[in-house]
């Protein structure tokens, strides 16, 4: 449902609706793709778009050694490096 919603705006869309919208977005060849190919393309398109993020959005960076990189975890891990105000 997540892929259908991302492609068509409706999580209950039919396979034909998904194929129609994909054709509009990526200019598919004139011959109709099989349902499995359309499904695979829809998943790939969603993966591609999710990796791009929103235009102008800043992705939160994480340090290579930390799963979570934020000030709270830094302070908790390094109390000796925090100066009082």
N, CA, C and O atoms as a DFTB+ gen file, in Angstrom:
340 C
 N C O
     1  1       0.814      -1.197       0.000
     2  2       0.000       0.000       0.000
     3  2       0.856       1.258       0.000
     4  3       0.473       2.277      -0.576
     5  1       2.017       1.186       0.647
     6  2       2.886       2.365       0.708
     7  2       3.365       2.767      -0.681
     8  3       3.403       3.952      -1.014
     9  1       3.726       1.784      -1.482
    10  2       4.195       2.067      -2.842
    11  2       3.055       2.629      -3.683
    12  3       3.237       3.610      -4.404
    13  1       1.890       2.012      -3.594
    14  2       0.738       2.507      -4.357
    15  2       0.408       3.944      -3.977
    16  3       0.111       4.773      -4.837
    17  1       0.463       4.227      -2.679
    18  2       0.150       5.582      -2.224
    19  2       1.194       6.575      -2.725
    20  3       0.857       7.694      -3.112
    21  1       2.459       6.164      -2.718
    22  2       3.520       7.057      -3.184
    23  2       3.401       7.349      -4.677
    24  3       3.684       8.462      -5.122
    25  1       2.989       6.362      -5.438
    26  2       2.899       6.529      -6.889
    27  2       1.614       7.239      -7.304
    28  3       1.645       8.150      -8.131
    29  1       0.484       6.822      -6.732
    30  2      -0.810       7.336      -7.196
    31  2      -1.482       8.302      -6.231
    32  3      -2.393       9.037      -6.613
    33  1      -1.035       8.300      -4.985
    34  2      -1.712       9.102      -3.970
    35  2      -2.841       8.344      -3.294
    36  3      -3.535       8.890      -2.436
    37  1      -3.028       7.084      -3.679
    38  2      -4.098       6.255      -3.127
    39  2      -3.534       4.872      -2.824
    40  3      -3.112       4.159      -3.734
    41  1      -3.527       4.495      -1.559
    42  2      -3.000       3.191      -1.168
    43  2      -3.816       2.017      -1.664
    44  3      -3.348       0.879      -1.635
    45  1      -5.034       2.279      -2.122
    46  2      -5.899       1.214      -2.638
    47  2      -5.987       1.231      -4.162
    48  3      -6.929       0.683      -4.734
    49  1      -5.026       1.847      -4.812
    50  2      -5.045       1.949      -6.275
    51  2      -4.895       0.572      -6.912
    52  3      -4.293      -0.334      -6.335
    53  1      -5.447       0.435      -8.099
    54  2      -5.316      -0.817      -8.848
    55  2      -3.953      -0.853      -9.543
    56  3      -3.256       0.157      -9.633
    57  1      -3.596      -2.037     -10.028
    58  2      -2.339      -2.171     -10.766
    59  2      -2.358      -1.315     -12.033
    60  3      -1.331      -0.768     -12.434
    61  1      -3.521      -1.205     -12.656
    62  2      -3.640      -0.375     -13.855
    63  2      -3.408       1.100     -13.532
    64  3      -2.781       1.816     -14.312
    65  1      -3.910       1.551     -12.392
    66  2      -3.697       2.941     -11.989
    67  2      -2.222       3.209     -11.709
    68  3      -1.695       4.259     -12.077
    69  1      -1.560       2.257     -11.055
    70  2      -0.128       2.401     -10.781
    71  2       0.640       2.451     -12.097
    72  3       1.516       3.298     -12.270
    73  1       0.321       1.553     -13.023
    74  2       0.993       1.529     -14.327
    75  2       0.763       2.834     -15.084
    76  3       1.686       3.354     -15.712
    77  1      -0.451       3.366     -15.030
    78  2      -0.767       4.623     -15.711
    79  2       0.091       5.762     -15.168
    80  3       0.672       6.528     -15.937
    81  1       0.167       5.873     -13.848
    82  2       0.946       6.955     -13.242
    83  2       2.441       6.789     -13.514
    84  3       3.133       7.773     -13.777
    85  1       2.941       5.560     -13.453
    86  2       4.356       5.334     -13.771
    87  2       4.659       5.765     -15.200
    88  3       5.698       6.369     -15.466
    89  1       3.750       5.456     -16.114
    90  2       3.928       5.857     -17.506
    91  2       4.021       7.371     -17.626
    92  3       4.819       7.880     -18.414
    93  1       3.225       8.092     -16.862
    94  2       3.261       9.559     -16.890
    95  2       4.556      10.100     -16.289
    96  3       5.070      11.127     -16.733
    97  1       5.082       9.406     -15.279
    98  2       6.278       9.905     -14.581
    99  2       7.576       9.591     -15.320
   100  3       8.494      10.411     -15.336
   101  1       7.657       8.418     -15.927
   102  2       8.938       8.007     -16.512
   103  2       8.874       7.698     -18.000
   104  3       9.841       7.173     -18.551
   105  1       7.785       8.001     -18.656
   106  2       7.633       7.778     -20.100
   107  2       8.012       6.354     -20.497
   108  3       9.032       6.127     -21.149
   109  1       7.192       5.422     -20.100
   110  2       7.425       4.016     -20.427
   111  2       7.218       3.781     -21.920
   112  3       6.553       4.575     -22.585
   113  1       7.781       2.700     -22.452
   114  2       7.558       2.379     -23.866
   115  2       6.074       2.120     -24.128
   116  3       5.311       1.843     -23.203
   117  1       5.678       2.213     -25.382
   118  2       4.269       2.079     -25.751
   119  2       3.687       0.706     -25.414
   120  3       2.524       0.605     -25.026
   121  1       4.490      -0.349     -25.560
   122  2       3.952      -1.672     -25.248
   123  2       3.761      -1.790     -23.728
   124  3       4.574      -1.309     -22.939
   125  1       2.691      -2.426     -23.363
   126  2       2.321      -2.532     -21.949
   127  2       3.261      -3.501     -21.233
   128  3       3.547      -4.588     -21.734
   129  1       3.733      -3.096     -20.066
   130  2       4.582      -3.965     -19.254
   131  2       3.717      -4.963     -18.492
   132  3       2.549      -4.700     -18.207
   133  1       4.304      -6.104     -18.170
   134  2       3.598      -7.081     -17.350
   135  2       3.467      -6.529     -15.936
   136  3       4.239      -5.663     -15.524
   137  1       2.486      -7.037     -15.198
   138  2       2.238      -6.542     -13.844
   139  2       3.465      -6.644     -12.943
   140  3       3.738      -5.736     -12.158
   141  1       4.209      -7.754     -13.055
   142  2       5.400      -7.909     -12.217
   143  2       6.433      -6.834     -12.525
   144  3       7.081      -6.313     -11.617
   145  1       6.586      -6.506     -13.787
   146  2       7.546      -5.467     -14.176
   147  2       7.091      -4.100     -13.679
   148  3       7.908      -3.295     -13.232
   149  1       5.802      -3.843     -13.756
   150  2       5.263      -2.574     -13.261
   151  2       5.448      -2.472     -11.754
   152  3       5.821      -1.416     -11.242
   153  1       5.189      -3.568     -11.040
   154  2       5.380      -3.582      -9.584
   155  2       6.836      -3.305      -9.229
   156  3       7.125      -2.511      -8.334
   157  1       7.743      -3.959      -9.932
   158  2       9.170      -3.770      -9.658
   159  2       9.594      -2.332      -9.940
   160  3      10.357      -1.745      -9.173
   161  1       9.107      -1.775     -11.026
   162  2       9.437      -0.394     -11.362
   163  2       8.881       0.568     -10.314
   164  3       9.537       1.548      -9.963
   165  1       7.686       0.297      -9.818
   166  2       7.082       1.154      -8.795
   167  2       7.916       1.141      -7.517
   168  3       8.143       2.188      -6.912
   169  1       8.367      -0.028      -7.111
   170  2       9.206      -0.131      -5.911
   171  2      10.534       0.581      -6.141
   172  3      11.006       1.304      -5.264
   173  1      11.136       0.387      -7.298
   174  2      12.406       1.052      -7.608
   175  2      12.241       2.570      -7.634
   176  3      13.103       3.294      -7.138
   177  1      11.151       3.050      -8.203
   178  2      10.890       4.493      -8.265
   179  2      10.758       5.066      -6.857
   180  3      11.322       6.117      -6.554
   181  1      10.015       4.377      -6.003
   182  2       9.846       4.851      -4.621
   183  2      11.181       4.873      -3.889
   184  3      11.476       5.818      -3.158
   185  1      11.980       3.842      -4.081
   186  2      13.302       3.789      -3.454
   187  2      14.174       4.950      -3.938
   188  3      14.866       5.586      -3.143
   189  1      14.138       5.217      -5.219
   190  2      14.905       6.323      -5.794
   191  2      14.458       7.662      -5.216
   192  3      15.287       8.479      -4.815
   193  1      13.155       7.881      -5.176
   194  2      12.634       9.151      -4.681
   195  2      12.895       9.328      -3.188
   196  3      13.171      10.439      -2.735
   197  1      12.811       8.261      -2.434
   198  2      13.064       8.343      -0.992
   199  2      14.526       8.691      -0.739
   200  3      14.829       9.441       0.189
   201  1      15.424       8.163      -1.543
   202  2      16.844       8.464      -1.398
   203  2      17.175       9.904      -1.730
   204  3      18.130      10.464      -1.192
   205  1      16.398      10.505      -2.606
   206  2      16.626      11.902      -2.983
   207  2      16.142      12.851      -1.907
   208  3      16.716      13.925      -1.728
   209  1      15.106      12.479      -1.195
   210  2      14.531      13.358      -0.182
   211  2      13.804      14.525      -0.819
   212  3      13.691      14.608      -2.042
   213  1      13.319      15.410       0.004
   214  2      12.618      16.584      -0.495
   215  2      13.612      17.629      -0.960
   216  3      14.669      17.781      -0.348
   217  1      13.305      18.355      -2.027
   218  2      14.212      19.407      -2.484
   219  2      14.437      20.437      -1.378
   220  3      13.484      20.940      -0.782
   221  1      15.689      20.741      -1.114
   222  2      16.024      21.735      -0.102
   223  2      16.080      21.183       1.306
   224  3      16.487      21.892       2.227
   225  1      15.680      19.935       1.497
   226  2      15.704      19.361       2.844
   227  2      17.131      18.967       3.203
   228  3      17.898      18.513       2.353
   229  1      17.467      19.144       4.453
   230  2      18.790      18.774       4.941
   231  2      18.664      17.451       5.672
   232  3      17.881      17.321       6.613
   233  1      19.424      16.490       5.240
   234  2      19.398      15.199       5.898
   235  2      20.268      15.251       7.143
   236  3      21.337      15.861       7.143
   237  1      19.801      14.607       8.201
   238  2      20.560      14.551       9.434
   239  2      21.737      13.609       9.230
   240  3      21.559      12.447       8.866
   241  1      22.920      14.112       9.465
   242  2      24.114      13.305       9.275
   243  2      24.429      12.550      10.558
   244  3      24.220      13.054      11.662
   245  1      24.926      11.356      10.395
   246  2      25.361      10.580      11.547
   247  2      26.847      10.320      11.409
   248  3      27.370      10.147      10.308
   249  1      27.503      10.296      12.532
   250  2      28.931      10.012      12.543
   251  2      29.130       8.537      12.241
   252  3      28.286       7.709      12.582
   253  1      30.222       8.214      11.613
   254  2      30.464       6.844      11.196
   255  2      30.537       5.861      12.363
   256  3      30.242       4.679      12.190
   257  1      30.930       6.337      13.559
   258  2      31.064       5.445      14.704
   259  2      29.818       5.403      15.581
   260  3      29.736       4.588      16.500
   261  1      28.865       6.259      15.313
   262  2      27.658       6.329      16.133
   263  2      26.433       6.004      15.304
   264  3      26.325       6.407      14.146
   265  1      25.514       5.272      15.907
   266  2      24.244       5.049      15.230
   267  2      23.421       6.319      15.269
   268  3      22.655       6.609      14.350
   269  1      23.588       7.075      16.345
   270  2      22.820       8.294      16.511
   271  2      23.799       9.417      16.817
   272  3      24.592       9.310      17.752
   273  1      23.750      10.485      16.045
   274  2      24.666      11.593      16.241
   275  2      23.872      12.848      16.560
   276  3      23.375      13.525      15.660
   277  1      23.755      13.155      17.845
   278  2      23.104      14.385      18.249
   279  2      23.802      14.899      19.507
   280  3      24.628      14.207      20.102
   281  1      23.456      16.115      19.896
   282  2      24.138      16.724      21.034
   283  2      23.892      15.968      22.326
   284  3      24.804      15.844      23.144
   285  1      22.706      15.468      22.527
   286  2      22.402      14.753      23.770
   287  2      23.295      13.528      23.932
   288  3      23.817      13.279      25.018
   289  1      23.470      12.768      22.864
   290  2      24.329      11.589      22.967
   291  2      25.797      11.993      23.100
   292  3      26.565      11.310      23.776
   293  1      26.194      13.099      22.459
   294  2      27.568      13.582      22.600
   295  2      27.859      13.962      24.049
   296  3      28.886      13.570      24.603
   297  1      26.952      14.727      24.662
   298  2      27.136      15.154      26.051
   299  2      27.170      13.944      26.976
   300  3      27.992      13.880      27.890
   301  1      26.284      12.992      26.740
   302  2      26.255      11.790      27.576
   303  2      27.541      10.986      27.445
   304  3      28.017      10.417      28.428
   305  1      28.098      10.932      26.267
   306  2      29.317      10.161      26.027
   307  2      30.590      10.909      26.408
   308  3      31.629      10.284      26.616
   309  1      30.528      12.248      26.505
   310  2      31.723      13.067      26.747
   311  2      31.471      14.142      27.807
   312  3      31.585      15.327      27.493
   313  1      31.135      13.781      29.039
   314  2      30.830      14.805      30.048
   315  2      32.027      15.694      30.374
   316  3      31.848      16.843      30.777
   317  1      33.232      15.185      30.207
   318  2      34.441      15.965      30.496
   319  2      34.682      17.073      29.470
   320  3      35.464      17.987      29.733
   321  1      34.034      17.013      28.321
   322  2      34.245      18.018      27.278
   323  2      33.211      19.133      27.304
   324  3      33.286      20.068      26.507
   325  1      32.246      19.042      28.212
   326  2      31.187      20.039      28.294
   327  2      31.564      21.079      29.333
   328  3      31.845      20.742      30.483
   329  1      31.571      22.358      28.924
   330  2      31.896      23.454      29.835
   331  2      30.610      24.031      30.391
   332  3      29.599      24.104      29.693
   333  1      30.649      24.441      31.646
   334  2      29.480      25.049      32.271
   335  2      29.218      26.432      31.702
   336  3      30.127      27.083      31.186
   337  1      27.994      26.871      31.797
   338  2      27.614      28.186      31.271
   339  2      27.870      29.263      32.259
   340  3      27.607      30.433      31.980
